[in-house]
Short mmCIF file of C-alpha atoms and ligand atoms in Angstrom, two decimals:
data_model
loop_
_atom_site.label_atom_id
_atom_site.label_comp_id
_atom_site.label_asym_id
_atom_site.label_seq_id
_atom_site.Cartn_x
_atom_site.Cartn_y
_atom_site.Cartn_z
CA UNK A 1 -17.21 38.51 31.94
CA UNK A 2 -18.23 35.85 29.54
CA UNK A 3 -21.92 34.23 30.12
CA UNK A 4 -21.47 31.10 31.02
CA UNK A 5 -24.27 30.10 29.80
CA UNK A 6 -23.61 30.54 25.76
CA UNK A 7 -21.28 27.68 24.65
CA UNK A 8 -19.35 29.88 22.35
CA UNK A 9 -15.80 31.49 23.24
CA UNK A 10 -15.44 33.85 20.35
CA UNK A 11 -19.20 33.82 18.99
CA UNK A 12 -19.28 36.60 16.36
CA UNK A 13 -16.20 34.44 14.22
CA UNK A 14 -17.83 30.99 15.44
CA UNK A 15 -21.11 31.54 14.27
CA UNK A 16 -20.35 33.45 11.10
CA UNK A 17 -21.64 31.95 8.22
CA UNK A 18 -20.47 30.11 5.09
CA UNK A 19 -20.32 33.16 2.72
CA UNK A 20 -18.59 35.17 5.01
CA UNK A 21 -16.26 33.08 6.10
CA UNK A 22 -15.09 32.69 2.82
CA UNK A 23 -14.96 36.52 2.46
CA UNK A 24 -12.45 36.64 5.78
CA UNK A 25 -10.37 33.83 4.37
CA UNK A 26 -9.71 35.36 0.86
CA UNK A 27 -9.25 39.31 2.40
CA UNK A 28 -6.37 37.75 5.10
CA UNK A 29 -5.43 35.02 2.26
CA UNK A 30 -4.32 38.46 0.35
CA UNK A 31 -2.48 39.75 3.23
CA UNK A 32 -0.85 36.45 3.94
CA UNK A 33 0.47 36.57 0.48
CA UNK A 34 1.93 39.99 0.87
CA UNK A 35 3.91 39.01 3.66
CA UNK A 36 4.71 36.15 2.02
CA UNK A 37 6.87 38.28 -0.48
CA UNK A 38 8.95 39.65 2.73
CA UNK A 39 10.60 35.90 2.62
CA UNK A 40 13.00 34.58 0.63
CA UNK A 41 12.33 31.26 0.07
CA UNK A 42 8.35 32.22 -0.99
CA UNK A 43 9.87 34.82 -3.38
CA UNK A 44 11.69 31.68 -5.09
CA UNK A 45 8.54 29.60 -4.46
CA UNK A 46 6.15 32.12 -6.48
CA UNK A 47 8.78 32.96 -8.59
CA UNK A 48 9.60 28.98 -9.87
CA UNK A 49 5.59 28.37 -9.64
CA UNK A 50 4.89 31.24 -12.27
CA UNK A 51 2.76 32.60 -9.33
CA UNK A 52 1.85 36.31 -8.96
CA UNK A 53 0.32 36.77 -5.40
CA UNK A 54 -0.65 39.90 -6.49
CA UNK A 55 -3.36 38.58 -9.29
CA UNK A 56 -5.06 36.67 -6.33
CA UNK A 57 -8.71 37.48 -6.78
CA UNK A 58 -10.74 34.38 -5.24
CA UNK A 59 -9.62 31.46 -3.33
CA UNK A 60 -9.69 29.05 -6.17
CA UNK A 61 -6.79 31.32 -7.58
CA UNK A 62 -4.75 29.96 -4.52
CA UNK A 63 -4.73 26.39 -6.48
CA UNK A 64 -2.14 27.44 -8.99
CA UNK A 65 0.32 27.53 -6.59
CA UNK A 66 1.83 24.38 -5.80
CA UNK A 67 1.21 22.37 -2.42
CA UNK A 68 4.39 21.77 -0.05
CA UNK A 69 4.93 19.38 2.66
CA UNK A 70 7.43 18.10 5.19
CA UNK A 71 10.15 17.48 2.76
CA UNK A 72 9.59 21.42 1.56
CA UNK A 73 10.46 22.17 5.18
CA UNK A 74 13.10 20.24 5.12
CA UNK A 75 14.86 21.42 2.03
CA UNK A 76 15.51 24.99 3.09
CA UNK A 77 16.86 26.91 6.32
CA UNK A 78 14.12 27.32 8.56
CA UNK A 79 14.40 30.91 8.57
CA UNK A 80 14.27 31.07 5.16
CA UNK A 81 10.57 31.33 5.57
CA UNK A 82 10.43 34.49 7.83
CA UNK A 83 8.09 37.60 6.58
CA UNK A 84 9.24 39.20 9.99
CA UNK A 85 12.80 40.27 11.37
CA UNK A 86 14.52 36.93 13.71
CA UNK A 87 14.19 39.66 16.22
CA UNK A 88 9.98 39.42 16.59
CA UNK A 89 10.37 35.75 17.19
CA UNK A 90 9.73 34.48 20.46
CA UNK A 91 9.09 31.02 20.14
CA UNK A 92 9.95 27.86 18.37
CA UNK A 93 8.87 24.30 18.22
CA UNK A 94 9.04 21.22 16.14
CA UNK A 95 6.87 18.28 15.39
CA UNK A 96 7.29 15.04 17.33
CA UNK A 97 9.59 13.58 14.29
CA UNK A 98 7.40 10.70 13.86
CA UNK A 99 8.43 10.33 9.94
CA UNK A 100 11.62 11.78 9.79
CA UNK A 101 13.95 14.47 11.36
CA UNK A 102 11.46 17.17 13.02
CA UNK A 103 10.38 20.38 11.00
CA UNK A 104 10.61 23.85 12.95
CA UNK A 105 8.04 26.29 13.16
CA UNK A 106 9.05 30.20 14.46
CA UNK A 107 6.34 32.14 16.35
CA UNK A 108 5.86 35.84 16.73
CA UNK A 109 4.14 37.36 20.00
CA UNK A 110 0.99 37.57 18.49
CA UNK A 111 1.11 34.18 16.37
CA UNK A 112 1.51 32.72 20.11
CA UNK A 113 -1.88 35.47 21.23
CA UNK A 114 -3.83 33.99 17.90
CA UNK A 115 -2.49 30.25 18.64
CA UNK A 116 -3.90 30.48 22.24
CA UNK A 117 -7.19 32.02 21.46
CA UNK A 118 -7.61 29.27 18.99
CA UNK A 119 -7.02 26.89 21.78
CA UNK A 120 -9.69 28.65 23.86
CA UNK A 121 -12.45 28.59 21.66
CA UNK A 122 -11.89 24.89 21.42
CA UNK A 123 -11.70 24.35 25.28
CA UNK A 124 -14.79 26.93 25.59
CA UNK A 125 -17.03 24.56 23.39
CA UNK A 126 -15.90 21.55 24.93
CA UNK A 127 -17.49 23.28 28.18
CA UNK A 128 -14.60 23.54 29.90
CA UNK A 129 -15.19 26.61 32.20
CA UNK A 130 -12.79 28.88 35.20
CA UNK A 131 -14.36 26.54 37.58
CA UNK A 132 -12.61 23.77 36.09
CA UNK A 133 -8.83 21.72 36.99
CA UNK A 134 -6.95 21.17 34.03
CA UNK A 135 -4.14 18.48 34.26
CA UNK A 136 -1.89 18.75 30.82
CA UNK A 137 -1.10 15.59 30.43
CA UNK A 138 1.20 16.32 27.30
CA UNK A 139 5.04 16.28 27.00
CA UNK A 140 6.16 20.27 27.49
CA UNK A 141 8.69 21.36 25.63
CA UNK A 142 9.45 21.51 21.49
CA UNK A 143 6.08 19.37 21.69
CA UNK A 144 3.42 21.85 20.42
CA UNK A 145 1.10 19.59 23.09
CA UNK A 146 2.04 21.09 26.14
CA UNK A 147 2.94 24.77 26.14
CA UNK A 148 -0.30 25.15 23.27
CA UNK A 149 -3.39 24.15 25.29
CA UNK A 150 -1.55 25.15 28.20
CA UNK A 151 -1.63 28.95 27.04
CA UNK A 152 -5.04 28.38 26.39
CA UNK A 153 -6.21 26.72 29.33
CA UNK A 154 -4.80 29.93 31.33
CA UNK A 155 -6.25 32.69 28.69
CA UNK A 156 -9.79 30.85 29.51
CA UNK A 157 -9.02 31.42 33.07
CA UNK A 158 -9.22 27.34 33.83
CA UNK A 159 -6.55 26.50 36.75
CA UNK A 160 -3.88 24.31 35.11
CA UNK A 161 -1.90 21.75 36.21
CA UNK A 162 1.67 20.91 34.03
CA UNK A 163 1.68 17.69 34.90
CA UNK A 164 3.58 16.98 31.18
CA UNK A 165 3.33 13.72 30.04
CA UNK A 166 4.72 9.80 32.04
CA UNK A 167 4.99 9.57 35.30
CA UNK A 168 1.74 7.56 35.93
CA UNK A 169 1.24 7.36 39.56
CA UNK A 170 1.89 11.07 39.81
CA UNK A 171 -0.83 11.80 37.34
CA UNK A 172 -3.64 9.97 39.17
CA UNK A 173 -2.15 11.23 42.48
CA UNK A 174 -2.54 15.26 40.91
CA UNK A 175 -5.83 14.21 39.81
CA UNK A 176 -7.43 12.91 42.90
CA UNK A 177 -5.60 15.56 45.65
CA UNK A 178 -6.21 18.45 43.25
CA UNK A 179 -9.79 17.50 41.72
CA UNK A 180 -8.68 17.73 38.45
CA UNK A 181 -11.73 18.30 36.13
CA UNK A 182 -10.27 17.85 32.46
CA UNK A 183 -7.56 16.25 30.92
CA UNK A 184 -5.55 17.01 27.40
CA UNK A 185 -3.86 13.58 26.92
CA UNK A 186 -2.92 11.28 24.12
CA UNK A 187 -5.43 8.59 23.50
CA UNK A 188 -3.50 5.14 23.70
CA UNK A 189 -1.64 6.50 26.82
CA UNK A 190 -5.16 7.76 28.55
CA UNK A 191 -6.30 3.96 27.82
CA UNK A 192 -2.73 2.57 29.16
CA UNK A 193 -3.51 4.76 32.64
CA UNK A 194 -6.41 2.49 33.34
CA UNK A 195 -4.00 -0.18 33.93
CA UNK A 196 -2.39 1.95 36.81
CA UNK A 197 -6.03 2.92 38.29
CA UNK A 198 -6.43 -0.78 38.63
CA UNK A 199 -3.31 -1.50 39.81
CA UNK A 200 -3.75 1.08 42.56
CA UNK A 201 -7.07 -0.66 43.58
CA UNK A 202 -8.73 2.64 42.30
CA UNK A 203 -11.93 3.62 39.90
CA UNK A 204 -11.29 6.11 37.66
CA UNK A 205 -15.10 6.80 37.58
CA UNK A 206 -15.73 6.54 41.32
CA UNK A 207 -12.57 8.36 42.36
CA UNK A 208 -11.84 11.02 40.11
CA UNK A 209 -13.83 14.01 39.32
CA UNK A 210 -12.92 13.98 35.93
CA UNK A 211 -15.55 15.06 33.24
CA UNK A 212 -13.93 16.14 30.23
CA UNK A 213 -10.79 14.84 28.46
CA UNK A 214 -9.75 16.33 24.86
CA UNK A 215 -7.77 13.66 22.95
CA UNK A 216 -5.71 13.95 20.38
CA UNK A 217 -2.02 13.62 18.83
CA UNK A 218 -2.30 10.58 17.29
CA UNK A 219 -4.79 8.43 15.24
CA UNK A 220 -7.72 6.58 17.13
CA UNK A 221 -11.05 5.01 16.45
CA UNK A 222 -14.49 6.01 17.95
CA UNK A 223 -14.17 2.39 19.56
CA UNK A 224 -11.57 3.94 21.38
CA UNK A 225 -13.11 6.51 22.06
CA UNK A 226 -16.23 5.02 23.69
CA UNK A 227 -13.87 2.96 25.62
CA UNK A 228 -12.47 5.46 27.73
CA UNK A 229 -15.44 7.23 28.05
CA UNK A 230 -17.13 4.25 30.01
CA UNK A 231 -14.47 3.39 31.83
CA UNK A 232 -13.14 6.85 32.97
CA UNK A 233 -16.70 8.56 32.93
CA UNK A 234 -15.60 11.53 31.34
CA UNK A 235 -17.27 13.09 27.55
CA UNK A 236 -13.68 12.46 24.82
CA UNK A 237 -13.45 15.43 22.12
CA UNK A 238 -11.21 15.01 19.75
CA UNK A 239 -8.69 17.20 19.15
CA UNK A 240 -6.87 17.65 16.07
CA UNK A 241 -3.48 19.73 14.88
CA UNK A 242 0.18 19.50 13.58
CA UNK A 243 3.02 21.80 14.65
CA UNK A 244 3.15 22.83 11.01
CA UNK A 245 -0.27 24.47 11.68
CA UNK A 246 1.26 25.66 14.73
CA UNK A 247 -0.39 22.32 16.94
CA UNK A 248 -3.30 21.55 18.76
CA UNK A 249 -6.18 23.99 17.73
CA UNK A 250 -6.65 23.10 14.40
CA UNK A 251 -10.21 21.37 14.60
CA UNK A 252 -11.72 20.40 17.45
CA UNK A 253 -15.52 18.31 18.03
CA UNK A 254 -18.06 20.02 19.36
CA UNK A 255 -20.71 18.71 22.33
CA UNK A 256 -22.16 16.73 19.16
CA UNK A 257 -19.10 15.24 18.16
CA UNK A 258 -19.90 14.62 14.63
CA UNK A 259 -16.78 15.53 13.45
CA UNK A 260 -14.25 18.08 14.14
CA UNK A 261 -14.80 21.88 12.92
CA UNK A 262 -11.70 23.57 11.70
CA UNK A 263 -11.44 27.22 12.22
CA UNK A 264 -11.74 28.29 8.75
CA UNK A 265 -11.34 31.80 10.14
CA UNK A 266 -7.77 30.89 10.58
CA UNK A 267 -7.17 27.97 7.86
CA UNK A 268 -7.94 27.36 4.44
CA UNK A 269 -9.18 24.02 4.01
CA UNK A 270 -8.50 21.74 1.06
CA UNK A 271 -8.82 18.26 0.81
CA UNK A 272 -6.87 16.75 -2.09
CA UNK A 273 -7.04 13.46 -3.78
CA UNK A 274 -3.05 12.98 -3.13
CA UNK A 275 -1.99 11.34 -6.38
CA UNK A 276 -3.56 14.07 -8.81
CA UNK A 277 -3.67 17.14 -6.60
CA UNK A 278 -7.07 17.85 -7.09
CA UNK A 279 -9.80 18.85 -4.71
CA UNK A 280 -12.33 15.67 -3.71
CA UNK A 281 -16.15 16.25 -3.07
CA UNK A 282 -17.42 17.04 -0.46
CA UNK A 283 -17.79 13.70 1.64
CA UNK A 284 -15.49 11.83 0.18
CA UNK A 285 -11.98 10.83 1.11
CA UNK A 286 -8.70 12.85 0.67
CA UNK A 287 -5.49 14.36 1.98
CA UNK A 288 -5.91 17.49 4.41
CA UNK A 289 -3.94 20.69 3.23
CA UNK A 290 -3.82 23.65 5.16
CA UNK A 291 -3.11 27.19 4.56
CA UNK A 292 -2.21 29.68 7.45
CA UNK A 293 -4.65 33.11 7.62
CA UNK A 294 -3.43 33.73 11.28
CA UNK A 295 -0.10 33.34 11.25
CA UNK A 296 2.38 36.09 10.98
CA UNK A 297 6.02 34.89 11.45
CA UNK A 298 6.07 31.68 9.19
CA UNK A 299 3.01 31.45 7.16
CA UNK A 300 2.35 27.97 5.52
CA UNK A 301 0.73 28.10 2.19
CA UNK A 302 -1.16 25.06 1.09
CA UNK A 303 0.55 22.34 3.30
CA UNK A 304 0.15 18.87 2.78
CA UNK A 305 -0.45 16.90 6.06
CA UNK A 306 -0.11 13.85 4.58
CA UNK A 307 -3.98 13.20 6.56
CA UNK A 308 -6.86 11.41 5.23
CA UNK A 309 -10.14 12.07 6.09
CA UNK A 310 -13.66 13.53 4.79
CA UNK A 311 -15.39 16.69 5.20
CA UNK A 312 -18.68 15.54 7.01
CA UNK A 313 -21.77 17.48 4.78
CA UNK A 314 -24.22 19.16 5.79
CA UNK A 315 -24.84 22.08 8.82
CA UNK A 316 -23.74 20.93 12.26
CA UNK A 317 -25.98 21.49 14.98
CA UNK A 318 -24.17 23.43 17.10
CA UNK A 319 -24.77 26.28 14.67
CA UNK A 320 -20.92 26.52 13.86
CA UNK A 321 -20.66 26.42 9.97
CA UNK A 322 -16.85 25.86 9.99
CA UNK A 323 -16.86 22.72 8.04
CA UNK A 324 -16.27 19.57 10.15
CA UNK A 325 -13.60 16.69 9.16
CA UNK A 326 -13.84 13.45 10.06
CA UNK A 327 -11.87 11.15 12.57
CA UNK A 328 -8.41 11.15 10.99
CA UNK A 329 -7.77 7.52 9.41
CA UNK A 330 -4.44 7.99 9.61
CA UNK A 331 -1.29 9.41 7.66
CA UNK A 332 -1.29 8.15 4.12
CA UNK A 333 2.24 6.62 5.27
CA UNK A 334 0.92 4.95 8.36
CA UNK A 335 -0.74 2.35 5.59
CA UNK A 336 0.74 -0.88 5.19
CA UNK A 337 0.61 -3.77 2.64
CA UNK A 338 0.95 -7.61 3.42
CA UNK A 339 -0.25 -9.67 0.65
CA UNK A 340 -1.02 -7.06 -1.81
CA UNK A 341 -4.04 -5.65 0.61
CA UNK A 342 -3.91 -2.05 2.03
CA UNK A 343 -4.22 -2.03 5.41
CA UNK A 344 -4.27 1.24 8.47
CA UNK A 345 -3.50 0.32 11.92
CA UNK A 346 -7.38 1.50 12.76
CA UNK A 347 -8.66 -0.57 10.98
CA UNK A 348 -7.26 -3.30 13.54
CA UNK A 349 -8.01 -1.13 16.42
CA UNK A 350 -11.51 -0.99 15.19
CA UNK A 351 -12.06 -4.80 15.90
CA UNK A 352 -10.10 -5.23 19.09
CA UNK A 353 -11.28 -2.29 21.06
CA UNK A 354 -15.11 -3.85 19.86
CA UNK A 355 -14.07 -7.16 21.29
CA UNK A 356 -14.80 -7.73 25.25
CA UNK A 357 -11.65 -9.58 26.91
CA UNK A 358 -9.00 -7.03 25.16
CA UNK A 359 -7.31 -5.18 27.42
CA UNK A 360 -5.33 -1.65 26.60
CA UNK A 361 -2.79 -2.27 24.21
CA UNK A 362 -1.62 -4.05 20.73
CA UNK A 363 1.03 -4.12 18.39
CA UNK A 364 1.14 -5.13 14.61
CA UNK A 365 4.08 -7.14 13.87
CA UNK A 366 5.05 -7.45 10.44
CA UNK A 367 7.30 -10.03 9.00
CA UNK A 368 9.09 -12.13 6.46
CA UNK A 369 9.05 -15.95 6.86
CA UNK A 370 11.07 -17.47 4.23
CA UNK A 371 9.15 -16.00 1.19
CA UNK A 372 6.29 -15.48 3.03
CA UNK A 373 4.77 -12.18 4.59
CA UNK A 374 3.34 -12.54 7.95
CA UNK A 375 1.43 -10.08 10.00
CA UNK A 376 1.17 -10.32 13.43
CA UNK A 377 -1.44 -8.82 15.84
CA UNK A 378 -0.02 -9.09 19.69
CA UNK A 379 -3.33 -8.03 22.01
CA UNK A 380 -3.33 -7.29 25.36
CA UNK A 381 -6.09 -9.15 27.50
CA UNK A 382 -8.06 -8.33 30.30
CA UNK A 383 -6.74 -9.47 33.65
CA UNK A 384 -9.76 -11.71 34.35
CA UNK A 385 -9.54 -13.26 30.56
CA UNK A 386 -5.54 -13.94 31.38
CA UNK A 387 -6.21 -15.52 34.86
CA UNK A 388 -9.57 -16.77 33.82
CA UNK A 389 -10.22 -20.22 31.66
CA UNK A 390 -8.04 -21.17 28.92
CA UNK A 391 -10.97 -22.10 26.80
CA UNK A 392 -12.32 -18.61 26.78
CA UNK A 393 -8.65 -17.47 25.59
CA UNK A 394 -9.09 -19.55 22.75
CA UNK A 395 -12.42 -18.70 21.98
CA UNK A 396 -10.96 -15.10 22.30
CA UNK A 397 -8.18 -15.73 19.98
CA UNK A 398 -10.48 -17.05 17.38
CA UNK A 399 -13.45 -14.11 17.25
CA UNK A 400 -10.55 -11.99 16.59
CA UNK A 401 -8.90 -13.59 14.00
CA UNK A 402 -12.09 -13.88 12.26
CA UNK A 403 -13.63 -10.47 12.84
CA UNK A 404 -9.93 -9.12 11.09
CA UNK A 405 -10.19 -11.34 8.67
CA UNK A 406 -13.33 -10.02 7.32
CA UNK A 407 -12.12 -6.38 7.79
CA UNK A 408 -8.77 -6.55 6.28
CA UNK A 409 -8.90 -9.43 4.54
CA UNK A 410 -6.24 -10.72 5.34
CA UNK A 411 -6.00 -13.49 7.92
CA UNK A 412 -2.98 -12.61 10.65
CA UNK A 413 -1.66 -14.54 13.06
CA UNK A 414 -3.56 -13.07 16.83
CA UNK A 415 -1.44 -13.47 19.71
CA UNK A 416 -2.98 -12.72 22.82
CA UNK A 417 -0.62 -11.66 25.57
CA UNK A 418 -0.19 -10.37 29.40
CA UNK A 419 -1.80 -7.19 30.29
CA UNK A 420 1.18 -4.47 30.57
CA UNK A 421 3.46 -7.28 28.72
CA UNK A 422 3.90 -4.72 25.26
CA UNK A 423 5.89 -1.80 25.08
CA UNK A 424 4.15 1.73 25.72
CA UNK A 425 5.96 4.61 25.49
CA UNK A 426 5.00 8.20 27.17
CA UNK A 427 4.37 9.74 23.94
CA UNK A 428 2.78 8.97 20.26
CA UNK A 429 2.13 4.75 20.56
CA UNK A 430 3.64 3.13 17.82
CA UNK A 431 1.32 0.25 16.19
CA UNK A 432 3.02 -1.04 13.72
CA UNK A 433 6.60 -2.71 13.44
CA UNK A 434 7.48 -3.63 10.02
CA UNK A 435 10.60 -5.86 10.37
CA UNK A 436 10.40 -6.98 6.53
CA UNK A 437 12.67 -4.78 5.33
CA UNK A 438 15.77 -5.70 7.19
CA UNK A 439 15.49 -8.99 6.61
CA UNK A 440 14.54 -8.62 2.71
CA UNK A 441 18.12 -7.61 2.17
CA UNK A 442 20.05 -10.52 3.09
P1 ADP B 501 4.74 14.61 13.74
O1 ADP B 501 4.17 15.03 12.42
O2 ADP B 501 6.23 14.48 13.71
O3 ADP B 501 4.04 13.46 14.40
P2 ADP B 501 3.20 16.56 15.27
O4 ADP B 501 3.37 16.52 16.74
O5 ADP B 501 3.10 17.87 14.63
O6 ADP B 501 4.48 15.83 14.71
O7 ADP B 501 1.97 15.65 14.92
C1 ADP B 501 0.92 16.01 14.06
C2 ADP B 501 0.29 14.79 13.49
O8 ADP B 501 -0.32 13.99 14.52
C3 ADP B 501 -0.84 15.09 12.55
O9 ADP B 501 -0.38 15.40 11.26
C4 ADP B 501 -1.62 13.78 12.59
O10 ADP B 501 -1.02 12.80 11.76
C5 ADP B 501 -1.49 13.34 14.02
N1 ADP B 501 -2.66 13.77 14.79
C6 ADP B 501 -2.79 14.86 15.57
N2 ADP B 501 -4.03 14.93 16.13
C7 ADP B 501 -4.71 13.85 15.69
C8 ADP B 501 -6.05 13.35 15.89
N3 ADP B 501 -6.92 13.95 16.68
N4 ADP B 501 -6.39 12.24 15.23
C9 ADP B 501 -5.51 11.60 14.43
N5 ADP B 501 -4.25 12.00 14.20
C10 ADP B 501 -3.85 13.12 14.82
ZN1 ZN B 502 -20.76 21.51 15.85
#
């Protein structure tokens, strides 16, 4: 058995070092591309690219290749992208379909074995242990959420409990008769669920046993972040993947949580400055493209995720040297523009979740008022600010509309509302509704 005492699920690949990481990638990155010639839409790929997969001799060489993203996906059959027989797959799932009609991904037996290892090691240095309850709070299904971390919960010998995702009152009721230890839950619904502890007269903190909770799915700020972890009591790691790169697993914070490693053992990295295609440095800002070293069934070669973020420099301390992203600022399509300023839903987020009185939810309303753009940010309250003093609502209302103002620069219009009064949905939360467009046409 494992000591339980080392944090480190897979140690010899975790703690391998910079140089020969890079040696792994490039000897599988070869193999990946002779696969890659079993398939018939990379044959036309390398072929139309000029690209011999063949003359691969470092990873730089990979660059000549050109990057592909969802639309790629989209633009062939599915199986098109096979390097095995449609007999050796097992499995398939899609993405969530959050921009567009969902992209399929096929597994093999042992893409599903090197999927839930993945997942493992990231549980593993989280600290979750075989001692521990974990609820899967995640919709099951073509959702890579559920069935992923769910493998890998088992494989690490953790009990688990499919609890999939809605269904509120059941949650908290699995939680508190079964001692659940750890959740895997989407962020904005994990902060919604507070609502229902209250409403049940019950502390999350005082009557739960809950210690660890890996987050992930969708965008979310460290003021989120430190949110739930007062309120709930638990440590939040955040957890980072895309169906394309088979889901959850991808990169995943470590007890330090500065930033989230991504198993370079598995993926090549690149981060791309998205309107000229070339690599950032290190630090700075760019799109997050992916290549597939463990996949055998439906390799992805230089995906675009459409991501921004930063590699963080530097060594962590944990000792891993698989290179550590930041917090995910959101998809380069998640930006909006009122008034000629570029603005992502976290940066909003930031402020609110900073600001004592909100509650667990908001909304960004965009619209057009005659000629005019408006933006609109509806905020939940706190049950004691809505039943409390209508001065301190006011006073509310304006330290928000000031403290956006002088991050977005861009004064909106703050509404504060009922708590529980917005939508929430079970899955991804939607934060912005742009309602310009249908009425630009008229
Ligand atoms: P879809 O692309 O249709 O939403 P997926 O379920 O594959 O389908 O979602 C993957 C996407 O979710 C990622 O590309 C990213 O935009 C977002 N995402 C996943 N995990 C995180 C995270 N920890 N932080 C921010 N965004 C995340
Ligand atoms: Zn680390």
């Amino acid at each position: 058995m494992r000591d339980e005492k080392d944090g480190f699920w897979n140690p010899e690949v975790e703690l391998m070092g910079a140089e020969d990481i890079r040696r792994l990638q490039l000897e599988r990155l070869k193999g990946v591309l002779q696969r890659c010639k079993n398939s018939p839409f990379y044959r036309r790929w390398f072929r139309d690219a000029g690209f011999d997969p063949d003359a691969v001799r470092t990873l730089e060489d990979l660059r000549s290749l050109p990057p592909m993203d969802k639309d790629t996906l989209r633009s062939v059959e599915p199986w098109e992208f096979l390097t095995v027989p449609r007999e050796d797959i097992v499995r398939m799932h899609s993405s969530s379909g959050t921009t567009g009609r969902a992209t399929v991904i096929f597994h093999t037996w042992k893409d599903i074995q090197a999927w839930t290892e993945l997942g493992a090691r990231c549980l593993y240095m989280t600290g979750v242990r075989r001692s521990d309850v974990f609820q899967n709070m995640m919709g099951y299904g073509l959702f890579t959420g559920g069935l992923g971390f769910h493998y890998a919960a088992e494989r690490l010998g953790a009990m688990v409990i499919p609890s999939g995702s809605g269904n509120s009152k059941r949650q908290i009721y699995l939680m508190r008769e079964f001692g659940t230890t750890v959740i895997h839950v989407i962020p904005s619904y994990a902060l919604y669920l507070l609502d229902v502890f209250r409403e049940m007269g019950l502390d999350p903190r005082r009557d739960t046993r809950l210690r660890i909770a890996l987050v992930g799915a969708e965008p979310h700020t460290e003021s989120l972040r430190r949110r739930l972890e007062e309120a709930y009591g638990f440590k939040a790691y955040n957890s980072y993947g895309l169906s394309e790169m088979s889901g959850p697993g991808v990169a995943f914070e470590c007890p330090f949580q500065e930033g989230m490693h991504v198993w370079e053992d598995a993926f090549i990295l690149e981060v791309l400055d998205p309107r000229t295609l070339e690599p950032v440095p290190e630090g700075e800002e760019g799109e997050l493209v992916f290549t597939t070293l463990h996949r055998e069934g439906m390799p992805l070669l230089r995906y675009r995720t459409r991501d921004l973020a930063f590699v963080y420099p530097g060594r962590c301390r944990c000792g891993r040297e698989h290179r550590r992203i930041s917090r995910i600022k959101g998809r380069s399509d998640d930006m909006f523009i009122v008034k000629g300023v570029n603005i992502f839903p976290m940066q909003v987020e930031k402020v609110l979740l900073e600001t004592v009185g909100v509650g667990t939810n908001y909304q960004i309303v965009l619209d057009m008022v005659g000629s005019r753009e408006e933006m609109r940010v509806r905020v939940e309250v706190t049950d004691e600010i809505w039943h409390g003093d209508v001065r301190e609502l006011q006073s509310l209302q304006k330290r928000i509309t000031a403290a956006l103002r002088d991050e977005i620069l861009v004064t909106p219009i703050v509404e504060l509302v009922e708590p529980g009064s917005l939508p929430k949905g079970e899955g991804k939360a939607v934060r912005v509704v742009d309602r310009r467009v249908d009425l630009g046409g008229e």
